[in-house]
């Protein structure tokens, strides 16, 4: 019989999670977004990982400006087509897929009209995370905007109190 104590504990503390990220990696992601946005503009990142039976695990990241040096020129995140070609190439090389994306907003982590109508990855089940205040710490778990793409420009809002169970970043991630 094979079992994992970590998996058992995770099932108890975050039974409904759909996305998990090791806490050290999450801190590095947020710090990277804060540094890249410099408190003046949005910054973004693709979260790469695996999807096992509908539960996604973040293992690596690619920041938008590493794919497109002009991604932040307008103050909001804009990627041009060749950036996606680079992204898919990186995914193939690493044997990973895009499991989510995250980007910052200047104030609250609400989903803008542009966010709703222009998903970074328009695939059902894709998760978009919005981090408030240009990713300046502290960021409470309930302050994250977490949205799951349902297709046809519709989203399920997993934000607020639901976010901490849907997107797990705790000790047992």
Tab-separated table of N, CA and C in Angstrom:
chain	number	residue	atom	x	y	z
A	1	UNK	N	0.847	-1.170	0.000
A	1	UNK	CA	0.000	0.000	0.000
A	1	UNK	C	0.898	1.240	0.000
A	2	UNK	N	0.633	2.113	-0.941
A	2	UNK	CA	1.399	3.340	-1.036
A	2	UNK	C	0.506	4.509	-0.652
A	3	UNK	N	1.015	5.388	0.191
A	3	UNK	CA	0.266	6.583	0.541
A	3	UNK	C	1.244	7.687	0.882
A	4	UNK	N	0.755	8.875	0.870
A	4	UNK	CA	1.578	10.030	1.175
A	4	UNK	C	0.938	10.790	2.319
A	5	UNK	N	1.683	10.963	3.392
A	5	UNK	CA	1.182	11.715	4.535
A	5	UNK	C	0.847	13.142	4.118
A	6	UNK	N	1.683	13.727	3.266
A	6	UNK	CA	1.422	15.084	2.781
A	6	UNK	C	0.086	15.147	2.050
A	7	UNK	N	-0.170	14.184	1.168
A	7	UNK	CA	-1.428	14.171	0.412
A	7	UNK	C	-2.626	14.002	1.341
A	8	UNK	N	-2.487	13.185	2.373
A	8	UNK	CA	-3.583	12.978	3.326
A	8	UNK	C	-3.860	14.273	4.091
A	9	UNK	N	-2.815	14.935	4.574
A	9	UNK	CA	-2.990	16.188	5.305
A	9	UNK	C	-3.571	17.249	4.387
A	10	UNK	N	-3.053	17.333	3.127
A	10	UNK	CA	-3.573	18.312	2.164
A	10	UNK	C	-5.061	18.072	1.930
A	11	UNK	N	-5.483	16.821	1.827
A	11	UNK	CA	-6.896	16.502	1.608
A	11	UNK	C	-7.753	16.979	2.778
A	12	UNK	N	-7.182	17.015	3.969
A	12	UNK	CA	-7.917	17.477	5.135
A	12	UNK	C	-7.986	19.001	5.207
A	13	UNK	N	-6.846	19.675	4.961
A	13	UNK	CA	-6.822	21.134	5.134
A	13	UNK	C	-7.315	21.894	3.905
A	14	UNK	N	-7.245	21.290	2.728
A	14	UNK	CA	-7.693	21.966	1.498
A	14	UNK	C	-8.362	20.948	0.576
A	15	UNK	N	-9.505	20.410	0.994
A	15	UNK	CA	-10.122	19.314	0.238
A	15	UNK	C	-10.625	19.706	-1.144
A	16	UNK	N	-10.915	20.972	-1.379
A	16	UNK	CA	-11.506	21.382	-2.651
A	16	UNK	C	-10.517	22.082	-3.579
A	17	UNK	N	-9.224	22.047	-3.262
A	17	UNK	CA	-8.296	22.815	-4.068
A	17	UNK	C	-8.298	22.324	-5.516
A	18	UNK	N	-8.103	23.252	-6.436
A	18	UNK	CA	-7.953	22.926	-7.856
A	18	UNK	C	-6.569	23.307	-8.337
A	19	UNK	N	-5.899	24.195	-7.572
A	19	UNK	CA	-4.565	24.643	-7.924
A	19	UNK	C	-3.754	24.709	-6.644
A	20	UNK	N	-2.542	24.182	-6.712
A	20	UNK	CA	-1.670	24.298	-5.549
A	20	UNK	C	-0.280	24.733	-5.991
A	21	UNK	N	0.341	25.469	-5.096
A	21	UNK	CA	1.658	26.027	-5.368
A	21	UNK	C	2.461	25.982	-4.075
A	22	UNK	N	3.669	25.448	-4.115
A	22	UNK	CA	4.492	25.454	-2.894
A	22	UNK	C	4.657	26.882	-2.361
A	23	UNK	N	4.590	27.067	-1.051
A	23	UNK	CA	4.623	28.415	-0.482
A	23	UNK	C	5.873	29.213	-0.851
A	24	UNK	N	7.034	28.578	-0.920
A	24	UNK	CA	8.257	29.307	-1.281
A	24	UNK	C	8.190	29.791	-2.727
A	25	UNK	N	7.654	28.971	-3.612
A	25	UNK	CA	7.512	29.368	-5.011
A	25	UNK	C	6.503	30.518	-5.121
A	26	UNK	N	5.406	30.440	-4.376
A	26	UNK	CA	4.408	31.520	-4.416
A	26	UNK	C	5.025	32.842	-3.948
A	27	UNK	N	5.811	32.803	-2.874
A	27	UNK	CA	6.474	34.027	-2.397
A	27	UNK	C	7.416	34.587	-3.470
A	28	UNK	N	8.140	33.708	-4.154
A	28	UNK	CA	9.035	34.149	-5.229
A	28	UNK	C	8.248	34.767	-6.387
A	29	UNK	N	7.097	34.183	-6.714
A	29	UNK	CA	6.243	34.712	-7.789
A	29	UNK	C	5.781	36.120	-7.437
A	30	UNK	N	5.244	36.280	-6.236
A	30	UNK	CA	4.723	37.584	-5.822
A	30	UNK	C	5.853	38.612	-5.760
A	31	UNK	N	6.993	38.221	-5.223
A	31	UNK	CA	8.138	39.150	-5.154
A	31	UNK	C	8.588	39.535	-6.567
A	32	UNK	N	8.602	38.577	-7.484
A	32	UNK	CA	8.984	38.867	-8.861
A	32	UNK	C	8.011	39.818	-9.532
A	33	UNK	N	6.723	39.633	-9.279
A	33	UNK	CA	5.718	40.539	-9.851
A	33	UNK	C	5.860	41.940	-9.277
A	34	UNK	N	6.082	42.031	-7.971
A	34	UNK	CA	6.244	43.346	-7.352
A	34	UNK	C	7.473	44.062	-7.929
A	35	UNK	N	8.568	43.338	-8.062
A	35	UNK	CA	9.800	43.935	-8.585
A	35	UNK	C	9.611	44.384	-10.042
A	36	UNK	N	8.993	43.554	-10.863
A	36	UNK	CA	8.824	43.866	-12.286
A	36	UNK	C	7.854	45.020	-12.503
A	37	UNK	N	6.838	45.135	-11.653
A	37	UNK	CA	5.876	46.234	-11.783
A	37	UNK	C	6.348	47.517	-11.138
A	38	UNK	N	7.309	47.397	-10.230
A	38	UNK	CA	7.922	48.552	-9.557
A	38	UNK	C	6.897	49.507	-8.943
A	39	UNK	N	5.726	48.996	-8.571
A	39	UNK	CA	4.709	49.846	-7.956
A	39	UNK	C	4.082	50.849	-8.908
A	40	UNK	N	4.360	50.716	-10.221
A	40	UNK	CA	3.876	51.692	-11.205
A	40	UNK	C	2.991	51.099	-12.295
A	41	UNK	N	3.138	49.816	-12.564
A	41	UNK	CA	2.353	49.208	-13.642
A	41	UNK	C	2.117	47.729	-13.358
A	42	UNK	N	1.179	47.169	-14.081
A	42	UNK	CA	0.886	45.747	-13.942
A	42	UNK	C	2.077	44.905	-14.368
A	43	UNK	N	2.131	43.697	-13.829
A	43	UNK	CA	3.119	42.702	-14.225
A	43	UNK	C	2.408	41.348	-14.187
A	44	UNK	N	2.905	40.395	-14.981
A	44	UNK	CA	2.226	39.115	-15.035
A	44	UNK	C	3.172	37.941	-15.216
A	45	UNK	N	2.610	36.753	-15.001
A	45	UNK	CA	3.390	35.527	-15.038
A	45	UNK	C	2.486	34.355	-15.426
A	46	UNK	N	3.031	33.420	-16.178
A	46	UNK	CA	2.346	32.160	-16.442
A	46	UNK	C	2.856	31.148	-15.431
A	47	UNK	N	1.940	30.402	-14.836
A	47	UNK	CA	2.291	29.353	-13.887
A	47	UNK	C	2.263	28.034	-14.652
A	48	UNK	N	3.410	27.368	-14.704
A	48	UNK	CA	3.545	26.121	-15.447
A	48	UNK	C	3.508	24.953	-14.481
A	49	UNK	N	2.920	23.861	-14.931
A	49	UNK	CA	2.871	22.696	-14.069
A	49	UNK	C	2.206	21.522	-14.731
A	50	UNK	N	1.568	20.726	-13.907
A	50	UNK	CA	0.882	19.519	-14.368
A	50	UNK	C	-0.556	19.548	-13.877
A	51	UNK	N	-1.384	18.836	-14.601
A	51	UNK	CA	-2.792	18.691	-14.237
A	51	UNK	C	-3.035	17.207	-14.047
A	52	UNK	N	-3.315	16.828	-12.812
A	52	UNK	CA	-3.561	15.422	-12.491
A	52	UNK	C	-5.000	15.299	-12.018
A	53	UNK	N	-5.824	14.742	-12.882
A	53	UNK	CA	-7.240	14.522	-12.567
A	53	UNK	C	-7.936	15.806	-12.119
A	54	UNK	N	-7.654	16.919	-12.815
A	54	UNK	CA	-8.326	18.172	-12.505
A	54	UNK	C	-7.704	18.977	-11.384
A	55	UNK	N	-6.652	18.458	-10.776
A	55	UNK	CA	-5.936	19.193	-9.733
A	55	UNK	C	-4.593	19.603	-10.312
A	56	UNK	N	-4.385	20.917	-10.356
A	56	UNK	CA	-3.207	21.474	-11.006
A	56	UNK	C	-2.130	21.798	-9.975
A	57	UNK	N	-0.893	21.508	-10.350
A	57	UNK	CA	0.241	21.747	-9.458
A	57	UNK	C	1.254	22.638	-10.172
A	58	UNK	N	1.596	23.775	-9.563
A	58	UNK	CA	2.565	24.707	-10.136
A	58	UNK	C	3.974	24.208	-9.839
A	59	UNK	N	4.796	24.119	-10.906
A	59	UNK	CA	6.175	23.674	-10.746
A	59	UNK	C	7.209	24.676	-11.252
A	60	UNK	N	6.786	25.598	-12.096
A	60	UNK	CA	7.720	26.553	-12.679
A	60	UNK	C	6.930	27.773	-13.143
A	61	UNK	N	7.610	28.816	-13.544
A	61	UNK	CA	6.940	30.034	-14.004
A	61	UNK	C	7.687	30.648	-15.173
A	62	UNK	N	6.961	31.466	-15.939
A	62	UNK	CA	7.555	32.300	-16.980
A	62	UNK	C	6.872	33.659	-16.891
A	63	UNK	N	7.649	34.696	-16.598
A	63	UNK	CA	7.104	36.041	-16.502
A	63	UNK	C	6.844	36.594	-17.898
A	64	UNK	N	5.805	37.400	-18.002
A	64	UNK	CA	5.396	37.948	-19.297
A	64	UNK	C	6.527	38.681	-19.999
A	65	UNK	N	7.280	39.485	-19.253
A	65	UNK	CA	8.330	40.268	-19.904
A	65	UNK	C	9.532	39.431	-20.330
A	66	UNK	N	9.635	38.198	-19.857
A	66	UNK	CA	10.657	37.291	-20.381
A	66	UNK	C	10.251	36.769	-21.760
A	67	UNK	N	8.958	36.741	-22.021
A	67	UNK	CA	8.445	36.310	-23.322
A	67	UNK	C	8.335	37.468	-24.303
A	68	UNK	N	8.013	38.648	-23.787
A	68	UNK	CA	7.810	39.837	-24.611
A	68	UNK	C	8.351	41.037	-23.843
A	69	UNK	N	9.530	41.550	-24.232
A	69	UNK	CA	10.129	42.667	-23.493
A	69	UNK	C	9.248	43.918	-23.444
A	70	UNK	N	8.239	44.011	-24.297
A	70	UNK	CA	7.355	45.176	-24.330
A	70	UNK	C	6.011	44.898	-23.658
A	71	UNK	N	5.928	43.813	-22.897
A	71	UNK	CA	4.662	43.392	-22.291
A	71	UNK	C	4.039	44.448	-21.389
A	72	UNK	N	4.847	45.313	-20.775
A	72	UNK	CA	4.328	46.283	-19.812
A	72	UNK	C	4.385	47.715	-20.315
A	73	UNK	N	4.724	47.907	-21.570
A	73	UNK	CA	4.913	49.261	-22.112
A	73	UNK	C	3.690	50.164	-21.958
A	74	UNK	N	2.488	49.597	-22.012
A	74	UNK	CA	1.277	50.412	-21.931
A	74	UNK	C	0.801	50.613	-20.491
A	75	UNK	N	1.448	49.943	-19.523
A	75	UNK	CA	1.021	50.029	-18.128
A	75	UNK	C	0.142	48.868	-17.719
A	76	UNK	N	-0.429	48.164	-18.701
A	76	UNK	CA	-1.185	46.942	-18.449
A	76	UNK	C	-0.486	45.817	-19.203
A	77	UNK	N	-0.810	44.583	-18.862
A	77	UNK	CA	-0.155	43.444	-19.481
A	77	UNK	C	-0.724	43.192	-20.879
A	78	UNK	N	0.156	43.267	-21.879
A	78	UNK	CA	-0.222	42.992	-23.262
A	78	UNK	C	0.862	42.113	-23.865
A	79	UNK	N	0.485	40.933	-24.317
A	79	UNK	CA	1.434	40.036	-24.977
A	79	UNK	C	1.112	39.944	-26.456
A	80	UNK	N	2.137	39.977	-27.273
A	80	UNK	CA	1.977	39.839	-28.709
A	80	UNK	C	2.128	38.369	-29.097
A	81	UNK	N	1.640	38.001	-30.266
A	81	UNK	CA	1.545	36.610	-30.701
A	81	UNK	C	2.810	35.795	-30.578
A	82	UNK	N	3.972	36.376	-30.904
A	82	UNK	CA	5.204	35.604	-30.846
A	82	UNK	C	5.565	35.209	-29.411
A	83	UNK	N	5.056	35.932	-28.422
A	83	UNK	CA	5.296	35.568	-27.025
A	83	UNK	C	4.667	34.212	-26.710
A	84	UNK	N	3.506	33.955	-27.291
A	84	UNK	CA	2.842	32.676	-27.046
A	84	UNK	C	3.584	31.529	-27.720
A	85	UNK	N	4.169	31.779	-28.880
A	85	UNK	CA	4.981	30.749	-29.531
A	85	UNK	C	6.155	30.372	-28.623
A	86	UNK	N	6.795	31.382	-28.011
A	86	UNK	CA	7.891	31.120	-27.072
A	86	UNK	C	7.390	30.341	-25.853
A	87	UNK	N	6.210	30.745	-25.338
A	87	UNK	CA	5.634	30.070	-24.171
A	87	UNK	C	5.398	28.599	-24.456
A	88	UNK	N	4.770	28.289	-25.582
A	88	UNK	CA	4.469	26.883	-25.890
A	88	UNK	C	5.759	26.088	-26.098
A	89	UNK	N	6.770	26.723	-26.647
A	89	UNK	CA	8.063	26.059	-26.821
A	89	UNK	C	8.684	25.718	-25.468
A	90	UNK	N	8.632	26.664	-24.521
A	90	UNK	CA	9.140	26.423	-23.167
A	90	UNK	C	8.378	25.277	-22.508
A	91	UNK	N	7.069	25.276	-22.666
A	91	UNK	CA	6.252	24.197	-22.085
A	91	UNK	C	6.670	22.837	-22.648
A	92	UNK	N	6.859	22.766	-23.968
A	92	UNK	CA	7.291	21.497	-24.586
A	92	UNK	C	8.650	21.062	-24.041
A	93	UNK	N	9.595	22.005	-23.966
A	93	UNK	CA	10.941	21.684	-23.468
A	93	UNK	C	10.913	21.138	-22.051
A	94	UNK	N	10.049	21.694	-21.212
A	94	UNK	CA	10.000	21.317	-19.798
A	94	UNK	C	9.012	20.192	-19.511
A	95	UNK	N	8.203	19.836	-20.508
A	95	UNK	CA	7.196	18.806	-20.285
A	95	UNK	C	6.085	19.264	-19.353
A	96	UNK	N	5.801	20.571	-19.372
A	96	UNK	CA	4.775	21.147	-18.505
A	96	UNK	C	3.718	21.826	-19.358
A	97	UNK	N	2.659	22.271	-18.720
A	97	UNK	CA	1.605	23.020	-19.391
A	97	UNK	C	1.293	24.278	-18.575
A	98	UNK	N	0.613	25.222	-19.178
A	98	UNK	CA	0.189	26.405	-18.433
A	98	UNK	C	-1.024	25.992	-17.597
A	99	UNK	N	-0.888	26.062	-16.277
A	99	UNK	CA	-1.998	25.697	-15.390
A	99	UNK	C	-2.751	26.920	-14.898
A	100	UNK	N	-2.104	28.094	-14.982
A	100	UNK	CA	-2.749	29.334	-14.529
A	100	UNK	C	-1.903	30.510	-14.990
A	101	UNK	N	-2.458	31.688	-14.819
A	101	UNK	CA	-1.670	32.908	-14.984
A	101	UNK	C	-2.008	33.811	-13.815
A	102	UNK	N	-1.107	34.733	-13.540
A	102	UNK	CA	-1.344	35.701	-12.469
A	102	UNK	C	-0.837	37.053	-12.947
A	103	UNK	N	-1.554	38.089	-12.565
A	103	UNK	CA	-1.072	39.436	-12.842
A	103	UNK	C	-1.550	40.372	-11.744
A	104	UNK	N	-0.928	41.532	-11.702
A	104	UNK	CA	-1.209	42.488	-10.639
A	104	UNK	C	-2.171	43.565	-11.118
A	105	UNK	N	-2.848	44.163	-10.152
A	105	UNK	CA	-3.682	45.348	-10.372
A	105	UNK	C	-3.244	46.409	-9.372
A	106	UNK	N	-3.498	47.686	-9.659
A	106	UNK	CA	-3.057	48.744	-8.755
A	106	UNK	C	-3.829	48.794	-7.440
A	107	UNK	N	-5.058	48.400	-7.426
A	107	UNK	CA	-5.875	48.454	-6.207
A	107	UNK	C	-6.401	47.076	-5.887
A	108	UNK	N	-7.709	46.967	-5.866
A	108	UNK	CA	-8.349	45.691	-5.559
A	108	UNK	C	-8.152	44.676	-6.678
A	109	UNK	N	-8.293	43.417	-6.345
A	109	UNK	CA	-8.065	42.326	-7.292
A	109	UNK	C	-9.360	41.896	-7.974
A	110	UNK	N	-10.021	42.843	-8.625
A	110	UNK	CA	-11.244	42.507	-9.352
A	110	UNK	C	-10.884	42.167	-10.799
A	111	UNK	N	-11.760	41.448	-11.456
A	111	UNK	CA	-11.543	41.097	-12.856
A	111	UNK	C	-12.121	42.198	-13.736
A	112	UNK	N	-11.257	42.862	-14.477
A	112	UNK	CA	-11.692	43.955	-15.345
A	112	UNK	C	-12.415	43.400	-16.574
A	113	UNK	N	-13.081	44.283	-17.280
A	113	UNK	CA	-13.740	43.891	-18.536
A	113	UNK	C	-12.718	43.311	-19.509
A	114	UNK	N	-11.556	43.912	-19.578
A	114	UNK	CA	-10.495	43.416	-20.455
A	114	UNK	C	-10.043	42.024	-20.019
A	115	UNK	N	-9.905	41.799	-18.708
A	115	UNK	CA	-9.527	40.469	-18.200
A	115	UNK	C	-10.570	39.426	-18.600
A	116	UNK	N	-11.854	39.794	-18.460
A	116	UNK	CA	-12.938	38.854	-18.763
A	116	UNK	C	-12.990	38.493	-20.240
A	117	UNK	N	-12.789	39.475	-21.091
A	117	UNK	CA	-12.974	39.241	-22.525
A	117	UNK	C	-11.700	38.828	-23.247
A	118	UNK	N	-10.563	38.899	-22.572
A	118	UNK	CA	-9.286	38.536	-23.199
A	118	UNK	C	-8.489	37.592	-22.300
A	119	UNK	N	-8.972	36.377	-22.091
A	119	UNK	CA	-8.225	35.456	-21.231
A	119	UNK	C	-6.844	35.172	-21.830
A	120	UNK	N	-5.838	35.080	-20.981
A	120	UNK	CA	-4.494	34.763	-21.460
A	120	UNK	C	-4.454	33.386	-22.104
A	121	UNK	N	-5.204	32.451	-21.551
A	121	UNK	CA	-5.342	31.120	-22.138
A	121	UNK	C	-6.836	30.814	-22.153
A	122	UNK	N	-7.417	30.811	-23.335
A	122	UNK	CA	-8.868	30.624	-23.466
A	122	UNK	C	-9.201	29.134	-23.544
A	123	UNK	N	-8.930	28.440	-22.449
A	123	UNK	CA	-9.188	27.014	-22.365
A	123	UNK	C	-10.000	26.755	-21.094
A	124	UNK	N	-11.085	26.017	-21.231
A	124	UNK	CA	-11.938	25.716	-20.086
A	124	UNK	C	-11.091	25.116	-18.958
A	125	UNK	N	-11.286	25.660	-17.756
A	125	UNK	CA	-10.541	25.198	-16.588
A	125	UNK	C	-9.297	26.013	-16.284
A	126	UNK	N	-8.905	26.890	-17.216
A	126	UNK	CA	-7.741	27.739	-16.953
A	126	UNK	C	-8.045	28.667	-15.774
A	127	UNK	N	-7.053	28.924	-14.960
A	127	UNK	CA	-7.228	29.738	-13.760
A	127	UNK	C	-6.441	31.039	-13.916
A	128	UNK	N	-7.111	32.145	-13.643
A	128	UNK	CA	-6.478	33.460	-13.672
A	128	UNK	C	-6.517	34.039	-12.262
A	129	UNK	N	-5.365	34.492	-11.802
A	129	UNK	CA	-5.240	35.041	-10.457
A	129	UNK	C	-4.867	36.521	-10.572
A	130	UNK	N	-5.569	37.352	-9.843
A	130	UNK	CA	-5.257	38.779	-9.827
A	130	UNK	C	-4.782	39.131	-8.421
A	131	UNK	N	-3.625	39.776	-8.358
A	131	UNK	CA	-2.991	40.118	-7.092
A	131	UNK	C	-3.124	41.626	-6.886
A	132	UNK	N	-3.668	42.050	-5.751
A	132	UNK	CA	-3.923	43.487	-5.539
A	132	UNK	C	-2.658	44.290	-5.243
A	133	UNK	N	-2.816	45.610	-5.329
A	133	UNK	CA	-1.797	46.570	-4.888
A	133	UNK	C	-0.417	46.319	-5.491
A	134	UNK	N	-0.406	45.972	-6.771
A	134	UNK	CA	0.851	45.709	-7.482
A	134	UNK	C	1.726	44.701	-6.734
A	135	UNK	N	1.089	43.766	-6.024
A	135	UNK	CA	1.762	42.656	-5.331
A	135	UNK	C	2.602	43.093	-4.137
A	136	UNK	N	2.227	44.209	-3.502
A	136	UNK	CA	2.938	44.631	-2.289
A	136	UNK	C	2.427	43.832	-1.095
A	137	UNK	N	3.370	43.256	-0.327
A	137	UNK	CA	2.999	42.540	0.888
A	137	UNK	C	2.553	43.537	1.935
A	138	UNK	N	1.728	43.151	2.866
A	138	UNK	CA	1.104	41.838	2.986
A	138	UNK	C	-0.111	41.708	2.065
A	139	UNK	N	-0.354	40.494	1.635
A	139	UNK	CA	-1.524	40.188	0.810
A	139	UNK	C	-2.306	39.108	1.543
A	140	UNK	N	-3.478	39.469	1.993
A	140	UNK	CA	-4.331	38.497	2.678
A	140	UNK	C	-4.885	37.498	1.664
A	141	UNK	N	-5.089	36.279	2.104
A	141	UNK	CA	-5.611	35.234	1.214
A	141	UNK	C	-6.931	35.641	0.569
A	142	UNK	N	-7.759	36.329	1.324
A	142	UNK	CA	-9.079	36.707	0.809
A	142	UNK	C	-9.021	37.882	-0.161
A	143	UNK	N	-7.863	38.510	-0.308
A	143	UNK	CA	-7.729	39.656	-1.211
A	143	UNK	C	-7.433	39.259	-2.651
A	144	UNK	N	-7.039	38.016	-2.876
A	144	UNK	CA	-6.734	37.565	-4.236
A	144	UNK	C	-8.006	37.456	-5.066
A	145	UNK	N	-7.898	37.806	-6.328
A	145	UNK	CA	-8.968	37.532	-7.278
A	145	UNK	C	-8.627	36.229	-7.966
A	146	UNK	N	-9.471	35.231	-7.846
A	146	UNK	CA	-9.205	33.919	-8.444
A	146	UNK	C	-10.401	33.563	-9.314
A	147	UNK	N	-10.136	33.324	-10.586
A	147	UNK	CA	-11.201	33.106	-11.568
A	147	UNK	C	-10.878	31.881	-12.411
A	148	UNK	N	-11.892	31.047	-12.622
A	148	UNK	CA	-11.730	29.843	-13.431
A	148	UNK	C	-12.524	30.015	-14.720
A	149	UNK	N	-11.842	29.824	-15.840
A	149	UNK	CA	-12.465	30.041	-17.146
A	149	UNK	C	-13.434	28.897	-17.464
A	150	UNK	N	-14.644	29.262	-17.871
A	150	UNK	CA	-15.684	28.280	-18.194
A	150	UNK	C	-15.929	28.184	-19.701
A	151	UNK	N	-15.246	29.016	-20.478
A	151	UNK	CA	-15.441	29.044	-21.923
A	151	UNK	C	-16.396	30.151	-22.317
A	152	UNK	N	-16.364	30.519	-23.603
A	152	UNK	CA	-17.267	31.538	-24.158
A	152	UNK	C	-17.238	32.839	-23.355
A	153	UNK	N	-16.066	33.238	-22.900
A	153	UNK	CA	-15.862	34.482	-22.143
A	153	UNK	C	-16.668	34.531	-20.842
A	154	UNK	N	-16.900	33.372	-20.240
A	154	UNK	CA	-17.550	33.318	-18.930
A	154	UNK	C	-16.569	32.715	-17.920
A	155	UNK	N	-16.710	33.151	-16.686
A	155	UNK	CA	-15.784	32.773	-15.628
A	155	UNK	C	-16.549	32.387	-14.370
A	156	UNK	N	-15.950	31.518	-13.573
A	156	UNK	CA	-16.448	31.227	-12.226
A	156	UNK	C	-15.549	31.990	-11.252
A	157	UNK	N	-16.152	32.774	-10.402
A	157	UNK	CA	-15.411	33.567	-9.430
A	157	UNK	C	-15.094	32.700	-8.215
A	158	UNK	N	-13.821	32.484	-7.967
A	158	UNK	CA	-13.352	31.685	-6.827
A	158	UNK	C	-12.611	32.572	-5.821
A	159	UNK	N	-12.951	33.838	-5.800
A	159	UNK	CA	-12.244	34.824	-4.986
A	159	UNK	C	-12.748	34.851	-3.549
A	160	UNK	N	-12.121	35.735	-2.773
A	160	UNK	CA	-12.540	35.936	-1.390
A	160	UNK	C	-12.256	34.739	-0.520
A	161	UNK	N	-13.203	34.385	0.285
A	161	UNK	CA	-13.020	33.267	1.222
A	161	UNK	C	-12.851	31.948	0.496
A	162	UNK	N	-13.425	31.822	-0.705
A	162	UNK	CA	-13.297	30.583	-1.491
A	162	UNK	C	-11.874	30.388	-2.010
A	163	UNK	N	-11.138	31.480	-2.175
A	163	UNK	CA	-9.811	31.421	-2.795
A	163	UNK	C	-8.838	30.538	-2.026
A	164	UNK	N	-8.865	30.591	-0.712
A	164	UNK	CA	-7.880	29.842	0.065
A	164	UNK	C	-8.075	28.332	-0.034
A	165	UNK	N	-9.274	27.883	-0.335
A	165	UNK	CA	-9.496	26.446	-0.502
A	165	UNK	C	-9.335	26.023	-1.954
A	166	UNK	N	-9.618	26.926	-2.880
A	166	UNK	CA	-9.506	26.626	-4.311
A	166	UNK	C	-8.044	26.677	-4.761
A	167	UNK	N	-7.302	27.696	-4.278
A	167	UNK	CA	-5.906	27.886	-4.613
A	167	UNK	C	-5.096	27.722	-3.351
A	168	UNK	N	-4.490	26.552	-3.186
A	168	UNK	CA	-3.799	26.208	-1.946
A	168	UNK	C	-2.306	26.507	-2.050
A	169	UNK	N	-1.802	27.319	-1.099
A	169	UNK	CA	-0.397	27.690	-1.047
A	169	UNK	C	0.190	27.397	0.333
A	170	UNK	N	-0.431	26.552	1.060
A	170	UNK	CA	-0.016	26.310	2.437
A	170	UNK	C	1.153	25.347	2.580
A	171	UNK	N	1.451	25.068	3.811
A	171	UNK	CA	2.588	24.225	4.187
A	171	UNK	C	2.572	22.881	3.464
A	172	UNK	N	1.409	22.332	3.218
A	172	UNK	CA	1.310	20.984	2.657
A	172	UNK	C	1.154	20.971	1.135
A	173	UNK	N	1.434	22.107	0.500
A	173	UNK	CA	1.333	22.160	-0.966
A	173	UNK	C	2.477	21.374	-1.576
